[in-house]
PDB file of C-alpha atoms in Angstrom:
ATOM      1  CA  MET S  12     -15.215 -14.637  -7.734  1.00 87.00           C
ATOM      2  CA  ALA S  13     -12.245 -12.337  -8.365  1.00 97.00           C
ATOM      3  CA  LEU S  14      -8.548 -13.175  -8.004  1.00 98.00           C
ATOM      4  CA  ILE S  15      -6.746 -10.373  -6.179  1.00 98.00           C
ATOM      5  CA  MET S  16      -3.105 -10.032  -5.140  1.00 98.00           C
ATOM      6  CA  VAL S  17      -2.361  -8.062  -1.957  1.00 98.00           C
ATOM      7  CA  SER S  18       1.171  -7.002  -1.025  1.00 98.00           C
ATOM      8  CA  GLY S  19       1.997  -6.181   2.573  1.00 97.00           C
ATOM      9  CA  ALA S  20      -0.632  -8.802   3.365  1.00 98.00           C
ATOM     10  CA  THR S  21       0.467  -9.362   6.966  1.00 96.00           C
ATOM     11  CA  GLY S  22       0.441  -5.655   7.850  1.00 95.00           C
ATOM     12  CA  GLY S  23      -2.311  -3.677   9.526  1.00 94.00           C
ATOM     13  CA  ILE S  24      -4.081  -2.577   6.354  1.00 96.00           C
ATOM     14  CA  GLY S  25      -3.081  -5.496   4.120  1.00 97.00           C
ATOM     15  CA  SER S  26      -4.332  -8.183   6.483  1.00 97.00           C
ATOM     16  CA  GLU S  27      -7.688  -6.429   6.772  1.00 97.00           C
ATOM     17  CA  VAL S  28      -7.957  -6.194   2.987  1.00 98.00           C
ATOM     18  CA  VAL S  29      -7.300  -9.940   2.782  1.00 98.00           C
ATOM     19  CA  ARG S  30      -9.914 -10.634   5.451  1.00 98.00           C
ATOM     20  CA  GLN S  31     -12.614  -8.568   3.765  1.00 98.00           C
ATOM     21  CA  LEU S  32     -11.910 -10.019   0.324  1.00 98.00           C
ATOM     22  CA  ARG S  33     -12.031 -13.582   1.613  1.00 98.00           C
ATOM     23  CA  LYS S  34     -15.191 -12.855   3.597  1.00 97.00           C
ATOM     24  CA  ARG S  35     -17.022 -12.007   0.400  1.00 96.00           C
ATOM     25  CA  GLY S  36     -15.614 -15.012  -1.456  1.00 97.00           C
ATOM     26  CA  ASP S  37     -12.753 -13.599  -3.515  1.00 98.00           C
ATOM     27  CA  GLU S  38      -9.575 -15.612  -4.016  1.00 98.00           C
ATOM     28  CA  VAL S  39      -6.505 -13.842  -2.630  1.00 98.00           C
ATOM     29  CA  ILE S  40      -2.793 -14.165  -3.271  1.00 98.00           C
ATOM     30  CA  ALA S  41      -1.157 -12.789  -0.128  1.00 98.00           C
ATOM     31  CA  VAL S  42       2.295 -11.294  -0.704  1.00 98.00           C
ATOM     32  CA  GLY S  43       4.824 -10.779   2.076  1.00 97.00           C
ATOM     33  CA  ARG S  44       8.297 -11.585   3.337  1.00 95.00           C
ATOM     34  CA  ASP S  45       7.400 -13.813   6.277  1.00 96.00           C
ATOM     35  CA  ALA S  46       6.206 -17.258   5.219  1.00 96.00           C
ATOM     36  CA  GLU S  47       5.057 -18.144   8.736  1.00 96.00           C
ATOM     37  CA  LYS S  48       2.869 -15.047   9.047  1.00 96.00           C
ATOM     38  CA  LEU S  49       1.464 -15.573   5.560  1.00 97.00           C
ATOM     39  CA  SER S  50       0.490 -19.118   6.494  1.00 96.00           C
ATOM     40  CA  GLY S  51      -1.791 -17.680   9.154  1.00 96.00           C
ATOM     41  CA  LEU S  52      -3.932 -15.918   6.551  1.00 97.00           C
ATOM     42  CA  ASP S  53      -6.861 -17.473   4.749  1.00 96.00           C
ATOM     43  CA  ALA S  54      -5.145 -16.914   1.400  1.00 98.00           C
ATOM     44  CA  ARG S  55      -2.679 -18.330  -1.086  1.00 98.00           C
ATOM     45  CA  PRO S  56       0.804 -17.239   0.068  1.00 98.00           C
ATOM     46  CA  LEU S  57       3.454 -15.729  -2.171  1.00 98.00           C
ATOM     47  CA  VAL S  58       6.740 -15.017  -0.404  1.00 97.00           C
ATOM     48  CA  LEU S  59       8.492 -11.969  -1.866  1.00 96.00           C
ATOM     49  CA  ASP S  60      11.127  -9.579  -0.567  1.00 95.00           C
ATOM     50  CA  PHE S  61      10.885  -6.136  -2.174  1.00 97.00           C
ATOM     51  CA  THR S  62      14.470  -5.392  -1.126  1.00 96.00           C
ATOM     52  CA  ASP S  63      15.537  -8.081  -3.616  1.00 95.00           C
ATOM     53  CA  PRO S  64      13.824  -6.856  -6.806  1.00 92.00           C
ATOM     54  CA  ALA S  65      15.507  -9.438  -9.041  1.00 94.00           C
ATOM     55  CA  SER S  66      13.626 -12.183  -7.180  1.00 96.00           C
ATOM     56  CA  ILE S  67      10.163 -10.751  -7.872  1.00 97.00           C
ATOM     57  CA  GLU S  68       9.673 -11.699 -11.511  1.00 97.00           C
ATOM     58  CA  PRO S  69      10.717 -15.376 -11.103  1.00 97.00           C
ATOM     59  CA  ALA S  70       8.436 -15.750  -8.080  1.00 96.00           C
ATOM     60  CA  VAL S  71       5.459 -14.230  -9.893  1.00 96.00           C
ATOM     61  CA  ARG S  72       6.075 -16.430 -12.927  1.00 95.00           C
ATOM     62  CA  ALA S  73       6.287 -19.506 -10.720  1.00 95.00           C
ATOM     63  CA  ALA S  74       2.897 -18.609  -9.240  1.00 95.00           C
ATOM     64  CA  GLY S  75       1.422 -19.228 -12.687  1.00 95.00           C
ATOM     65  CA  VAL S  76      -1.152 -16.428 -12.633  1.00 95.00           C
ATOM     66  CA  GLU S  77      -2.519 -15.782 -16.112  1.00 96.00           C
ATOM     67  CA  ARG S  78      -5.453 -13.535 -15.182  1.00 97.00           C
ATOM     68  CA  LEU S  79      -5.530 -11.147 -12.242  1.00 98.00           C
ATOM     69  CA  ASP S  80      -8.474  -8.934 -11.362  1.00 98.00           C
ATOM     70  CA  ALA S  81      -6.496  -6.611  -9.112  1.00 98.00           C
ATOM     71  CA  VAL S  82      -3.223  -5.912  -7.372  1.00 98.00           C
ATOM     72  CA  VAL S  83      -3.462  -3.993  -4.103  1.00 98.00           C
ATOM     73  CA  HIS S  84      -0.151  -2.454  -3.051  1.00 98.00           C
ATOM     74  CA  ALA S  85      -0.342  -2.222   0.745  1.00 97.00           C
ATOM     75  CA  ALA S  86       3.321  -2.839   1.614  1.00 96.00           C
ATOM     76  CA  GLY S  87       5.134   0.016   3.301  1.00 94.00           C
ATOM     77  CA  VAL S  88       7.900   0.872   5.736  1.00 94.00           C
ATOM     78  CA  ILE S  89       9.102   4.044   7.442  1.00 92.00           C
ATOM     79  CA  HIS S  90      12.262   4.986   9.318  1.00 91.00           C
ATOM     80  CA  LEU S  91      11.958   8.503  10.698  1.00 89.00           C
ATOM     81  CA  ALA S  92      15.229  10.429  10.471  1.00 92.00           C
ATOM     82  CA  GLY S  93      16.513  13.844   9.557  1.00 94.00           C
ATOM     83  CA  ILE S  94      18.348  14.218   6.274  1.00 95.00           C
ATOM     84  CA  GLU S  95      21.614  14.543   8.192  1.00 96.00           C
ATOM     85  CA  GLN S  96      21.036  11.249  10.000  1.00 95.00           C
ATOM     86  CA  ALA S  97      19.435   9.146   7.249  1.00 95.00           C
ATOM     87  CA  THR S  98      21.948   6.626   5.914  1.00 97.00           C
ATOM     88  CA  PRO S  99      22.188   5.296   2.351  1.00 97.00           C
ATOM     89  CA  ASP S 100      21.008   1.913   3.633  1.00 97.00           C
ATOM     90  CA  SER S 101      17.920   3.504   5.185  1.00 96.00           C
ATOM     91  CA  TRP S 102      17.126   5.356   1.969  1.00 97.00           C
ATOM     92  CA  ALA S 103      17.646   2.208  -0.104  1.00 97.00           C
ATOM     93  CA  HIS S 104      15.455   0.081   2.159  1.00 97.00           C
ATOM     94  CA  GLN S 105      12.554   2.518   2.207  1.00 96.00           C
ATOM     95  CA  LEU S 106      12.695   3.202  -1.527  1.00 97.00           C
ATOM     96  CA  ALA S 107      12.802  -0.537  -2.251  1.00 97.00           C
ATOM     97  CA  VAL S 108       9.746  -1.356  -0.136  1.00 97.00           C
ATOM     98  CA  ASN S 109       7.745   1.780  -0.916  1.00 97.00           C
ATOM     99  CA  LEU S 110       8.568   2.309  -4.593  1.00 97.00           C
ATOM    100  CA  THR S 111      10.845   0.037  -6.612  1.00 97.00           C
ATOM    101  CA  GLY S 112       9.361  -3.184  -5.229  1.00 97.00           C
ATOM    102  CA  PRO S 113       5.798  -2.122  -6.084  1.00 98.00           C
ATOM    103  CA  ALA S 114       7.015  -0.964  -9.498  1.00 98.00           C
ATOM    104  CA  GLU S 115       8.536  -4.361 -10.249  1.00 98.00           C
ATOM    105  CA  LEU S 116       5.516  -6.260  -8.932  1.00 98.00           C
ATOM    106  CA  THR S 117       3.316  -4.097 -11.142  1.00 98.00           C
ATOM    107  CA  ARG S 118       5.504  -4.707 -14.186  1.00 98.00           C
ATOM    108  CA  THR S 119       5.526  -8.452 -13.733  1.00 98.00           C
ATOM    109  CA  THR S 120       1.761  -8.721 -13.154  1.00 98.00           C
ATOM    110  CA  LEU S 121       0.731  -6.406 -16.010  1.00 98.00           C
ATOM    111  CA  PRO S 122       0.084  -9.205 -18.531  1.00 98.00           C
ATOM    112  CA  ALA S 123      -2.310 -10.871 -16.082  1.00 98.00           C
ATOM    113  CA  LEU S 124      -3.980  -7.551 -15.257  1.00 98.00           C
ATOM    114  CA  ARG S 125      -4.451  -6.777 -18.950  1.00 98.00           C
ATOM    115  CA  ALA S 126      -5.924 -10.209 -19.565  1.00 98.00           C
ATOM    116  CA  ALA S 127      -8.607  -9.573 -16.949  1.00 97.00           C
ATOM    117  CA  GLY S 128      -9.122  -5.846 -17.508  1.00 97.00           C
ATOM    118  CA  GLY S 129      -7.849  -5.522 -13.965  1.00 97.00           C
ATOM    119  CA  HIS S 130      -7.163  -2.829 -11.413  1.00 98.00           C
ATOM    120  CA  ALA S 131      -4.019  -1.611  -9.634  1.00 98.00           C
ATOM    121  CA  VAL S 132      -4.535   0.081  -6.262  1.00 98.00           C
ATOM    122  CA  PHE S 133      -1.700   1.917  -4.510  1.00 98.00           C
ATOM    123  CA  ILE S 134      -1.796   2.911  -0.832  1.00 97.00           C
ATOM    124  CA  ASN S 135       0.001   6.237  -0.650  1.00 96.00           C
ATOM    125  CA  PHE S 136       1.007   8.950   1.851  1.00 86.00           C
ATOM    126  CA  TRP S 137      -2.016  10.972   2.905  1.00 77.00           C
ATOM    127  CA  ALA S 138      -0.114  14.279   2.997  1.00 71.00           C
ATOM    128  CA  GLY S 139       0.207  14.191  -0.785  1.00 65.00           C
ATOM    129  CA  PRO S 140       2.927  16.391  -2.318  1.00 71.00           C
ATOM    130  CA  THR S 141       4.331  17.651   0.994  1.00 77.00           C
ATOM    131  CA  ALA S 142       7.104  16.345   3.224  1.00 85.00           C
ATOM    132  CA  LYS S 143       7.343  17.092   6.932  1.00 84.00           C
ATOM    133  CA  PRO S 144      10.671  17.219   8.794  1.00 88.00           C
ATOM    134  CA  TYR S 145      12.127  13.727   9.362  1.00 90.00           C
ATOM    135  CA  TRP S 146       9.823  12.161   6.755  1.00 89.00           C
ATOM    136  CA  GLY S 147      12.137  12.783   3.775  1.00 93.00           C
ATOM    137  CA  ALA S 148      12.948   9.229   2.664  1.00 94.00           C
ATOM    138  CA  TYR S 149       9.427   7.916   3.229  1.00 93.00           C
ATOM    139  CA  ALA S 150       7.820  10.858   1.458  1.00 93.00           C
ATOM    140  CA  ALA S 151      10.235  10.565  -1.458  1.00 95.00           C
ATOM    141  CA  GLY S 152       9.200   6.960  -1.995  1.00 96.00           C
ATOM    142  CA  LYS S 153       5.515   7.814  -1.810  1.00 95.00           C
ATOM    143  CA  PHE S 154       5.904  10.768  -4.181  1.00 95.00           C
ATOM    144  CA  GLY S 155       7.492   8.323  -6.589  1.00 96.00           C
ATOM    145  CA  LEU S 156       4.643   5.875  -6.026  1.00 97.00           C
ATOM    146  CA  LYS S 157       2.156   8.548  -7.108  1.00 97.00           C
ATOM    147  CA  ALA S 158       4.230   9.178 -10.220  1.00 97.00           C
ATOM    148  CA  LEU S 159       4.240   5.445 -10.911  1.00 98.00           C
ATOM    149  CA  ALA S 160       0.459   5.272 -10.565  1.00 98.00           C
ATOM    150  CA  ASP S 161      -0.106   8.353 -12.738  1.00 98.00           C
ATOM    151  CA  SER S 162       2.142   7.069 -15.511  1.00 98.00           C
ATOM    152  CA  LEU S 163       0.630   3.592 -15.344  1.00 98.00           C
ATOM    153  CA  ARG S 164      -2.877   5.034 -15.592  1.00 98.00           C
ATOM    154  CA  GLY S 165      -2.076   6.815 -18.820  1.00 97.00           C
ATOM    155  CA  GLU S 166      -0.101   3.968 -20.330  1.00 98.00           C
ATOM    156  CA  GLU S 167      -2.671   1.263 -19.585  1.00 98.00           C
ATOM    157  CA  ALA S 168      -5.931   3.134 -20.217  1.00 95.00           C
ATOM    158  CA  GLY S 169      -6.167   1.611 -23.687  1.00 96.00           C
ATOM    159  CA  ASN S 170      -5.658  -1.872 -22.232  1.00 97.00           C
ATOM    160  CA  GLY S 171      -8.584  -1.597 -19.835  1.00 96.00           C
ATOM    161  CA  VAL S 172      -6.441  -1.510 -16.689  1.00 97.00           C
ATOM    162  CA  ARG S 173      -7.673   0.928 -14.064  1.00 98.00           C
ATOM    163  CA  VAL S 174      -5.379   2.594 -11.523  1.00 98.00           C
ATOM    164  CA  THR S 175      -6.338   4.117  -8.168  1.00 98.00           C
ATOM    165  CA  SER S 176      -4.179   5.859  -5.580  1.00 97.00           C
ATOM    166  CA  ILE S 177      -5.575   5.977  -2.043  1.00 96.00           C
ATOM    167  CA  PHE S 178      -4.282   8.495   0.497  1.00 95.00           C
ATOM    168  CA  PRO S 179      -5.429   7.547   4.027  1.00 93.00           C
ATOM    169  CA  ALA S 180      -4.631   9.778   6.996  1.00 88.00           C
ATOM    170  CA  CYS S 181      -3.202   8.245  10.176  1.00 86.00           C
ATOM    171  CA  VAL S 182      -4.415   4.664  10.347  1.00 85.00           C
ATOM    172  CA  ALA S 183      -4.335   2.696  13.611  1.00 79.00           C
ATOM    173  CA  THR S 184      -1.561   0.251  12.715  1.00 87.00           C
ATOM    174  CA  PRO S 185       1.762  -0.756  14.306  1.00 86.00           C
ATOM    175  CA  MET S 186       3.500   1.600  11.857  1.00 85.00           C
ATOM    176  CA  GLN S 187       1.450   4.555  13.079  1.00 85.00           C
ATOM    177  CA  GLN S 188       2.084   3.548  16.682  1.00 85.00           C
ATOM    178  CA  ALA S 189       5.836   3.614  16.041  1.00 82.00           C
ATOM    179  CA  VAL S 190       5.539   7.037  14.398  1.00 83.00           C
ATOM    180  CA  ARG S 191       3.569   8.507  17.305  1.00 84.00           C
ATOM    181  CA  GLU S 192       5.852   7.061  19.935  1.00 81.00           C
ATOM    182  CA  GLY S 193       8.908   8.097  17.906  1.00 77.00           C
ATOM    183  CA  PHE S 194       7.765  11.703  18.185  1.00 80.00           C
ATOM    184  CA  GLY S 195       7.006  11.249  21.874  1.00 81.00           C
ATOM    185  CA  PHE S 196       3.217  11.405  21.499  1.00 83.00           C
ATOM    186  CA  GLU S 197       0.620   9.177  23.092  1.00 85.00           C
ATOM    187  CA  TYR S 198      -0.747   6.534  20.740  1.00 84.00           C
ATOM    188  CA  ARG S 199      -4.548   6.596  20.900  1.00 88.00           C
ATOM    189  CA  PRO S 200      -5.793   4.211  18.193  1.00 84.00           C
ATOM    190  CA  GLU S 201      -9.451   4.975  18.894  1.00 90.00           C
ATOM    191  CA  THR S 202      -8.960   8.522  17.536  1.00 85.00           C
ATOM    192  CA  LEU S 203      -7.450   7.336  14.239  1.00 87.00           C
ATOM    193  CA  ASN S 204      -8.797   5.873  11.029  1.00 86.00           C
ATOM    194  CA  GLN S 205      -9.230   2.118  11.351  1.00 93.00           C
ATOM    195  CA  PRO S 206      -7.772  -0.516   9.001  1.00 93.00           C
ATOM    196  CA  ASP S 207     -11.242  -1.834   8.187  1.00 95.00           C
ATOM    197  CA  THR S 208     -12.278   1.637   6.996  1.00 95.00           C
ATOM    198  CA  VAL S 209      -9.319   1.809   4.625  1.00 95.00           C
ATOM    199  CA  ALA S 210      -9.958  -1.740   3.436  1.00 96.00           C
ATOM    200  CA  GLY S 211     -13.574  -0.815   2.765  1.00 96.00           C
ATOM    201  CA  LEU S 212     -12.434   2.149   0.688  1.00 95.00           C
ATOM    202  CA  ILE S 213     -10.169  -0.141  -1.327  1.00 96.00           C
ATOM    203  CA  LEU S 214     -13.074  -2.495  -1.994  1.00 97.00           C
ATOM    204  CA  THR S 215     -15.190   0.489  -3.046  1.00 96.00           C
ATOM    205  CA  ALA S 216     -12.574   1.337  -5.672  1.00 96.00           C
ATOM    206  CA  LEU S 217     -12.373  -2.270  -6.837  1.00 97.00           C
ATOM    207  CA  ASP S 218     -16.140  -2.542  -7.104  1.00 96.00           C
ATOM    208  CA  ALA S 219     -16.680   0.649  -9.095  1.00 95.00           C
ATOM    209  CA  PRO S 220     -18.392   0.036 -12.456  1.00 93.00           C
ATOM    210  CA  ALA S 221     -16.006  -0.796 -15.274  1.00 87.00           C
ATOM    211  CA  ASN S 222     -16.847   2.413 -17.122  1.00 88.00           C
ATOM    212  CA  THR S 223     -15.822   4.635 -14.184  1.00 91.00           C
ATOM    213  CA  ARG S 224     -12.395   5.780 -13.040  1.00 91.00           C
ATOM    214  CA  LEU S 225     -11.651   6.472  -9.380  1.00 95.00           C
ATOM    215  CA  ASN S 226      -8.190   7.881  -9.894  1.00 96.00           C
ATOM    216  CA  GLU S 227      -7.506   9.202  -6.385  1.00 96.00           C
ATOM    217  CA  LEU S 228      -9.292   8.814  -3.057  1.00 94.00           C
ATOM    218  CA  PHE S 229      -8.385  10.767   0.097  1.00 93.00           C
ATOM    219  CA  LEU S 230      -9.396   9.699   3.598  1.00 91.00           C
ATOM    220  CA  GLY S 231      -9.097  12.530   6.111  1.00 87.00           C
ATOM    221  CA  LEU S 232      -9.053  12.536   9.908  1.00 85.00           C
ATOM    222  CA  GLY S 233     -10.841  14.549  12.588  1.00 81.00           C
ATOM    223  CA  PRO S 234      -8.824  17.015  14.693  1.00 76.00           C
ATOM    224  CA  GLU S 235      -8.922  14.730  17.730  1.00 75.00           C
ATOM    225  CA  GLY S 236      -6.598  12.364  15.843  1.00 71.00           C
ATOM    226  CA  TYR S 237      -3.688  14.791  15.930  1.00 70.00           C
ATOM    227  CA  PRO S 238      -1.483  15.641  18.919  1.00 65.00           C
ATOM    228  CA  PRO S 239      -1.826  19.290  20.082  1.00 60.00           C
ATOM    229  CA  GLY S 240      -0.179  21.651  17.625  1.00 56.00           C
ATOM    230  CA  ILE S 241       0.833  18.859  15.253  1.00 55.00           C
ATOM    231  CA  THR S 242      -0.469  17.883  11.839  1.00 53.00           C
ATOM    232  CA  PHE S 243       1.266  14.829  10.434  1.00 49.00           C
TER     233      PHE S 243
END
């Protein structure tokens, strides 16, 4: 039985990761901001707010985790806005949740990951190194998250810690619904990738033999998942 920490555990992808891990008997530490929502999961709750990075290390220490088989970074937030309209507060919030919070959680859990020869998995932006109009702040955070994962992979290779970045296209979650409706498009979840598919891909990465390295995994989407003339 593995011990796995999942951030964004109450979100569309994170909650499905928790469900699938628990179904197969793994122990899960579910990380999120909302204690009430976390209590509804079949997991050990850890209340953290990525917008308050100074609070992360004390909370992780208090959890008393000495060995950790994996950390799955599934937390994320997006506020669509043009560069002219995006405020400093919006930039700060998105960068905190999408980049600096995951960086601090990674830093504080590294000793436990090293002790177990563990695995860090980062859920990234499927479009990779491109940014569409109005996605600037979100894309900037995710570009930074890829840089974090790439640096961590090189730094920790000698310590037996594996690092995987996963880039899923358009997943049927409340975040994707808000994006579609924000652009004025119909939200049709049946045409999109499903959270259980992404969770299954995460488990595939976690279950890869110890002598393999799945550095990056991309999950595409059929053309029916995009509005006419639009590629997110």
